[in-house]
Tab-separated table of C-alpha atoms in Angstrom:
chain	number	residue	atom	x	y	z
A	68	THR	CA	-46.406	-11.165	93.154
A	69	LYS	CA	-49.998	-10.718	92.361
A	70	ILE	CA	-52.107	-9.496	88.938
A	71	MET	CA	-56.252	-8.693	89.056
A	72	VAL	CA	-58.154	-7.437	86.105
A	73	GLY	CA	-61.222	-6.045	86.883
A	74	LEU	CA	-63.911	-5.528	84.105
A	75	PRO	CA	-66.236	-3.017	83.575
A	76	ASP	CA	-69.126	-5.321	84.801
A	77	GLY	CA	-67.443	-5.215	88.068
A	78	ARG	CA	-66.074	-8.673	88.260
A	79	THR	CA	-62.474	-9.413	88.802
A	80	PHE	CA	-60.086	-12.137	87.694
A	81	ASP	CA	-56.577	-13.518	88.294
A	82	ALA	CA	-54.577	-13.098	85.305
A	83	THR	CA	-51.454	-14.546	84.620
A	84	VAL	CA	-48.514	-13.244	82.767
A	85	VAL	CA	-47.939	-14.707	79.196
A	86	GLY	CA	-45.154	-12.916	78.480
A	87	ARG	CA	-43.376	-9.629	78.498
A	88	ASP	CA	-41.539	-7.428	76.009
A	89	GLN	CA	-39.088	-4.805	78.258
A	90	LEU	CA	-37.918	-3.354	74.883
A	91	THR	CA	-41.683	-1.968	74.063
A	92	ASP	CA	-42.990	-1.700	77.445
A	93	LEU	CA	-45.768	-4.333	76.683
A	94	THR	CA	-47.320	-6.962	78.474
A	95	VAL	CA	-49.981	-9.706	77.479
A	96	LEU	CA	-52.365	-10.986	80.642
A	97	LYS	CA	-54.696	-14.053	80.486
A	98	ILE	CA	-58.058	-14.337	82.185
A	99	ASP	CA	-59.999	-17.029	82.604
A	100	ALA	CA	-63.231	-15.417	81.126
A	101	GLU	CA	-65.417	-16.099	78.465
A	102	ASN	CA	-67.487	-13.681	75.703
A	103	LEU	CA	-65.206	-10.636	76.233
A	104	ASN	CA	-65.794	-7.822	73.216
A	105	ALA	CA	-62.266	-7.338	72.330
A	106	ALA	CA	-61.105	-4.183	70.678
A	107	THR	CA	-60.728	-3.858	67.099
A	108	PHE	CA	-56.525	-3.115	66.138
A	109	GLY	CA	-56.413	-0.429	63.429
A	110	ASP	CA	-53.709	0.388	61.079
A	111	SER	CA	-51.579	2.325	62.601
A	112	ASP	CA	-49.012	2.940	59.223
A	113	THR	CA	-52.075	5.113	58.020
A	114	LEU	CA	-51.721	7.608	60.527
A	115	ARG	CA	-50.598	11.065	59.678
A	116	ALA	CA	-49.549	14.136	61.370
A	117	GLY	CA	-52.887	15.784	62.129
A	118	ASP	CA	-55.044	13.108	62.127
A	119	TRP	CA	-57.400	12.947	65.370
A	120	VAL	CA	-56.902	10.384	67.967
A	121	VAL	CA	-58.650	9.397	71.618
A	122	ALA	CA	-56.057	8.210	74.663
A	123	MET	CA	-58.372	6.371	76.889
A	124	GLY	CA	-57.056	5.003	80.609
A	125	HIS	CA	-57.751	5.203	84.374
A	126	ALA	CA	-55.581	8.619	84.933
A	127	LEU	CA	-54.339	8.949	87.887
A	128	ASP	CA	-56.065	6.070	89.047
A	129	LEU	CA	-59.530	8.480	89.749
A	130	LYS	CA	-62.243	7.229	91.112
A	131	GLY	CA	-65.082	6.436	88.730
A	132	GLY	CA	-63.968	4.796	86.105
A	133	PRO	CA	-61.209	5.429	82.480
A	134	SER	CA	-60.983	8.805	81.068
A	135	VAL	CA	-60.913	9.946	77.394
A	136	THR	CA	-58.768	12.751	76.241
A	137	LEU	CA	-58.879	13.973	72.456
A	138	GLY	CA	-55.882	15.503	70.467
A	139	ILE	CA	-54.078	14.605	66.958
A	140	VAL	CA	-51.201	12.894	66.078
A	141	SER	CA	-48.441	14.945	66.446
A	142	ALA	CA	-45.649	13.155	64.781
A	143	ARG	CA	-44.435	9.643	63.760
A	144	GLY	CA	-41.298	7.455	64.191
A	145	ARG	CA	-40.063	9.345	67.547
A	146	THR	CA	-37.329	7.988	69.954
A	147	VAL	CA	-38.262	8.385	73.782
A	148	GLU	CA	-35.804	8.121	76.049
A	149	THR	CA	-36.845	6.266	79.337
A	150	THR	CA	-35.819	4.858	82.193
A	151	GLN	CA	-36.121	1.493	80.496
A	152	GLY	CA	-33.963	2.318	77.781
A	153	SER	CA	-34.849	3.641	73.964
A	154	LEU	CA	-37.976	3.273	72.764
A	155	PHE	CA	-38.260	3.669	68.683
A	156	ASP	CA	-40.953	4.439	66.348
A	157	MET	CA	-43.364	5.635	68.736
A	158	ILE	CA	-46.523	7.858	67.548
A	159	GLN	CA	-46.416	10.993	69.166
A	160	THR	CA	-49.592	13.008	70.707
A	161	ASP	CA	-51.005	15.702	71.628
A	162	ALA	CA	-53.773	14.018	73.885
A	163	ALA	CA	-53.174	14.427	77.480
A	164	ILE	CA	-51.403	11.123	78.898
A	165	ASN	CA	-50.974	10.751	82.701
A	166	ASP	CA	-50.237	8.535	85.106
A	167	GLY	CA	-52.522	5.425	84.767
A	168	ASN	CA	-52.558	6.048	81.086
A	169	SER	CA	-49.880	3.483	80.500
A	170	GLY	CA	-51.429	0.480	78.373
A	171	GLY	CA	-54.963	2.065	77.489
A	172	PRO	CA	-55.456	2.402	73.660
A	173	LEU	CA	-55.115	5.150	71.591
A	174	VAL	CA	-57.939	4.767	68.989
A	175	ASN	CA	-58.765	6.545	65.919
A	176	LEU	CA	-62.317	8.052	65.546
A	177	GLU	CA	-63.473	4.979	64.127
A	178	GLY	CA	-62.743	3.359	67.923
A	179	ASN	CA	-60.060	1.186	66.026
A	180	VAL	CA	-56.787	0.914	68.344
A	181	VAL	CA	-54.029	2.524	66.218
A	182	GLY	CA	-51.704	2.352	69.692
A	183	VAL	CA	-50.816	1.315	73.328
A	184	ASN	CA	-50.221	4.330	75.969
A	185	THR	CA	-46.769	3.971	77.023
A	186	ALA	CA	-44.814	6.957	77.935
A	187	MET	CA	-44.865	10.417	78.932
A	188	LEU	CA	-42.378	13.336	79.447
A	189	ARG	CA	-43.116	15.026	82.940
A	190	GLN	CA	-41.027	18.041	81.970
A	191	ALA	CA	-43.333	18.518	78.754
A	192	GLN	CA	-46.705	20.073	77.849
A	193	GLY	CA	-48.837	18.528	75.722
A	194	ILE	CA	-46.763	15.643	74.879
A	195	GLY	CA	-47.770	12.047	75.282
A	196	PHE	CA	-46.276	8.681	73.264
A	197	ALA	CA	-47.656	5.421	72.175
A	198	VAL	CA	-46.283	2.389	70.715
A	199	SER	CA	-48.034	1.731	67.306
A	200	SER	CA	-50.475	-0.715	66.540
A	201	GLU	CA	-48.840	-2.661	64.112
A	202	VAL	CA	-45.404	-3.168	66.381
A	203	ALA	CA	-47.875	-3.924	69.573
A	204	ARG	CA	-49.490	-6.433	67.581
A	205	ARG	CA	-46.571	-8.354	66.192
A	206	ILE	CA	-45.288	-8.061	69.662
A	207	ALA	CA	-48.587	-9.947	71.387
A	208	ASP	CA	-48.794	-12.548	68.439
A	209	SER	CA	-45.072	-13.347	69.497
A	210	LEU	CA	-45.689	-13.324	73.526
A	211	ILE	CA	-49.061	-15.750	72.378
A	212	GLU	CA	-47.069	-18.052	70.532
A	213	ARG	CA	-43.575	-18.079	72.231
A	214	GLY	CA	-44.152	-16.545	75.604
A	215	ARG	CA	-41.134	-14.155	74.339
A	216	VAL	CA	-40.561	-11.903	71.295
A	217	VAL	CA	-37.698	-13.264	68.867
A	218	ARG	CA	-35.726	-10.436	67.520
A	219	PRO	CA	-33.137	-10.697	65.028
A	220	LEU	CA	-29.456	-9.376	65.731
A	221	ILE	CA	-27.002	-7.856	63.790
A	222	GLY	CA	-24.386	-7.665	66.400
A	223	LEU	CA	-23.953	-3.702	66.634
A	224	THR	CA	-25.251	-0.436	68.540
A	225	GLY	CA	-25.103	2.428	66.823
A	226	ALA	CA	-26.303	6.424	66.812
A	227	ASP	CA	-27.736	9.245	64.751
A	228	LEU	CA	-25.521	10.534	62.038
A	229	THR	CA	-24.037	13.956	62.877
A	230	LEU	CA	-23.762	16.803	60.337
A	231	SER	CA	-20.124	17.017	61.038
A	232	ARG	CA	-19.047	13.291	60.636
A	233	ALA	CA	-21.287	13.340	57.404
A	234	ASN	CA	-18.971	16.131	56.792
A	235	ASP	CA	-15.942	14.152	57.246
A	236	LEU	CA	-16.474	11.545	54.865
A	237	ASN	CA	-18.305	13.891	52.663
A	238	LEU	CA	-21.562	12.469	52.460
A	239	ASP	CA	-24.171	14.290	50.843
A	240	SER	CA	-26.751	14.435	53.564
A	241	ALA	CA	-26.491	13.405	57.708
A	242	ASN	CA	-28.768	10.323	56.654
A	243	GLY	CA	-27.498	7.496	58.202
A	244	ILE	CA	-26.488	5.320	61.430
A	245	ILE	CA	-22.833	5.795	62.686
A	246	THR	CA	-21.270	2.607	64.966
A	247	THR	CA	-20.402	3.286	67.933
A	248	ASN	CA	-19.793	-0.259	69.668
A	249	MET	CA	-20.031	-3.651	68.312
A	250	SER	CA	-19.197	-7.565	69.176
A	251	ARG	CA	-16.196	-8.797	67.437
A	252	SER	CA	-18.219	-12.560	67.584
A	253	GLY	CA	-20.727	-10.331	66.002
A	254	PRO	CA	-22.413	-11.038	62.404
A	255	ALA	CA	-21.593	-7.298	61.477
A	256	TYR	CA	-18.221	-7.522	62.565
A	257	LYS	CA	-17.513	-10.660	60.725
A	258	ALA	CA	-19.294	-8.810	57.750
A	259	GLY	CA	-16.538	-6.399	57.999
A	260	ILE	CA	-18.487	-3.343	59.147
A	261	ARG	CA	-16.398	-1.544	62.276
A	262	ILE	CA	-16.731	1.288	65.000
A	263	GLY	CA	-16.966	4.741	62.918
A	264	ASP	CA	-18.344	3.148	59.692
A	265	VAL	CA	-22.018	4.835	58.927
A	266	ILE	CA	-24.831	2.641	57.375
A	267	THR	CA	-27.174	4.062	54.900
A	268	HIS	CA	-28.920	1.529	53.647
A	269	ILE	CA	-30.939	-2.168	54.355
A	270	ASP	CA	-31.436	-4.137	51.208
A	271	GLY	CA	-31.873	-0.896	49.615
A	272	THR	CA	-34.129	0.465	52.318
A	273	PRO	CA	-32.370	3.915	53.436
A	274	THR	CA	-31.948	3.991	57.274
A	275	ALA	CA	-31.993	8.015	58.086
A	276	ASP	CA	-31.645	7.322	61.710
A	277	MET	CA	-31.813	4.515	64.298
A	278	ALA	CA	-35.660	4.629	64.607
A	279	LYS	CA	-36.146	3.636	60.933
A	280	PHE	CA	-32.895	1.485	61.128
A	281	LEU	CA	-34.725	-0.489	63.683
A	282	THR	CA	-37.537	-0.628	62.315
A	283	VAL	CA	-36.510	-2.225	59.192
A	284	LEU	CA	-34.288	-4.737	60.793
A	285	TRP	CA	-37.170	-6.041	62.695
A	286	THR	CA	-38.735	-6.614	59.937
A	287	TYR	CA	-36.584	-9.854	58.814
A	288	ASP	CA	-36.406	-13.361	60.645
A	289	VAL	CA	-33.637	-14.890	62.390
A	290	GLY	CA	-31.054	-16.676	59.781
A	291	ASP	CA	-32.385	-13.768	57.159
A	292	ILE	CA	-29.108	-12.567	54.592
A	293	VAL	CA	-29.446	-9.051	54.520
A	294	GLU	CA	-27.441	-6.421	52.460
A	295	ILE	CA	-25.770	-3.829	54.038
A	296	GLU	CA	-24.730	-0.697	52.614
A	297	TYR	CA	-21.980	1.390	54.469
A	298	VAL	CA	-19.498	3.854	54.242
A	299	SER	CA	-16.075	4.025	55.906
A	300	ASP	CA	-13.261	6.063	55.480
A	301	ASP	CA	-11.980	4.516	52.496
A	302	GLY	CA	-15.516	4.866	51.011
A	303	LYS	CA	-18.352	3.300	50.290
A	304	HIS	CA	-19.060	-0.780	50.631
A	305	VAL	CA	-22.073	-3.624	50.557
A	306	THR	CA	-21.587	-6.471	52.343
A	307	SER	CA	-23.949	-9.141	53.344
A	308	VAL	CA	-24.922	-10.320	56.757
A	309	LYS	CA	-26.526	-13.344	58.244
A	310	LEU	CA	-28.619	-11.987	61.331
A	311	VAL	CA	-28.819	-14.022	64.585
A	312	GLU	CA	-30.913	-14.596	67.101
A	313	ARG	CA	-31.288	-11.203	69.844
A	314	PRO	CA	-30.554	-12.879	73.017
A	315	GLY	CA	-33.821	-12.443	75.524
A	316	ASP	CA	-34.234	-9.262	77.506
């Protein structure tokens, strides 16, 4: 019912929620303060496995201020299943991330924010995840501008293509997503795509898995027309799909 923000100098402020995005677990807060030093966003697209990163946050809410942990980028483009749903295109790091770290920055050695800590697997050791800065920045800009995130909707859900299904369709590899559910009133169904079809490209860009599929899809705007390459039981097809607005989460 009430959110307070505390600053390092001891001041506290009432905060208002500008907007929140359940899909990425990000929220933008606003406080009535001036002359604050802002962190600088870095380019997460330049990150490579093995790059050093530092996770900051209030781990376990321990007394004495925030803590920092050092690690490397273990992988990019991870999909993480959480109680809130699936998180796509995540940065995986072995920098220790514990309760209280969520919302804290993941920074490179230049001090630039390359991610926002968001998820941990309690059963795992040395595995933490962060939303990339490129995704977080787009989400924050949309929340500030509109109070919500506007995403395009293609009208289907899918899963990573299995090797057995790829063999059934005589595909050379298991790169693609298989449609598992769709709305008959949605853009994809109207364009001829059906459950069981395998989508391999969006506008010529390969969609090797669901993480890549959504990452590419969300670069488009509502109303854009995209060319979808897919494979069904009777061969390869190309169709045009006009994207509509995804309902608010």
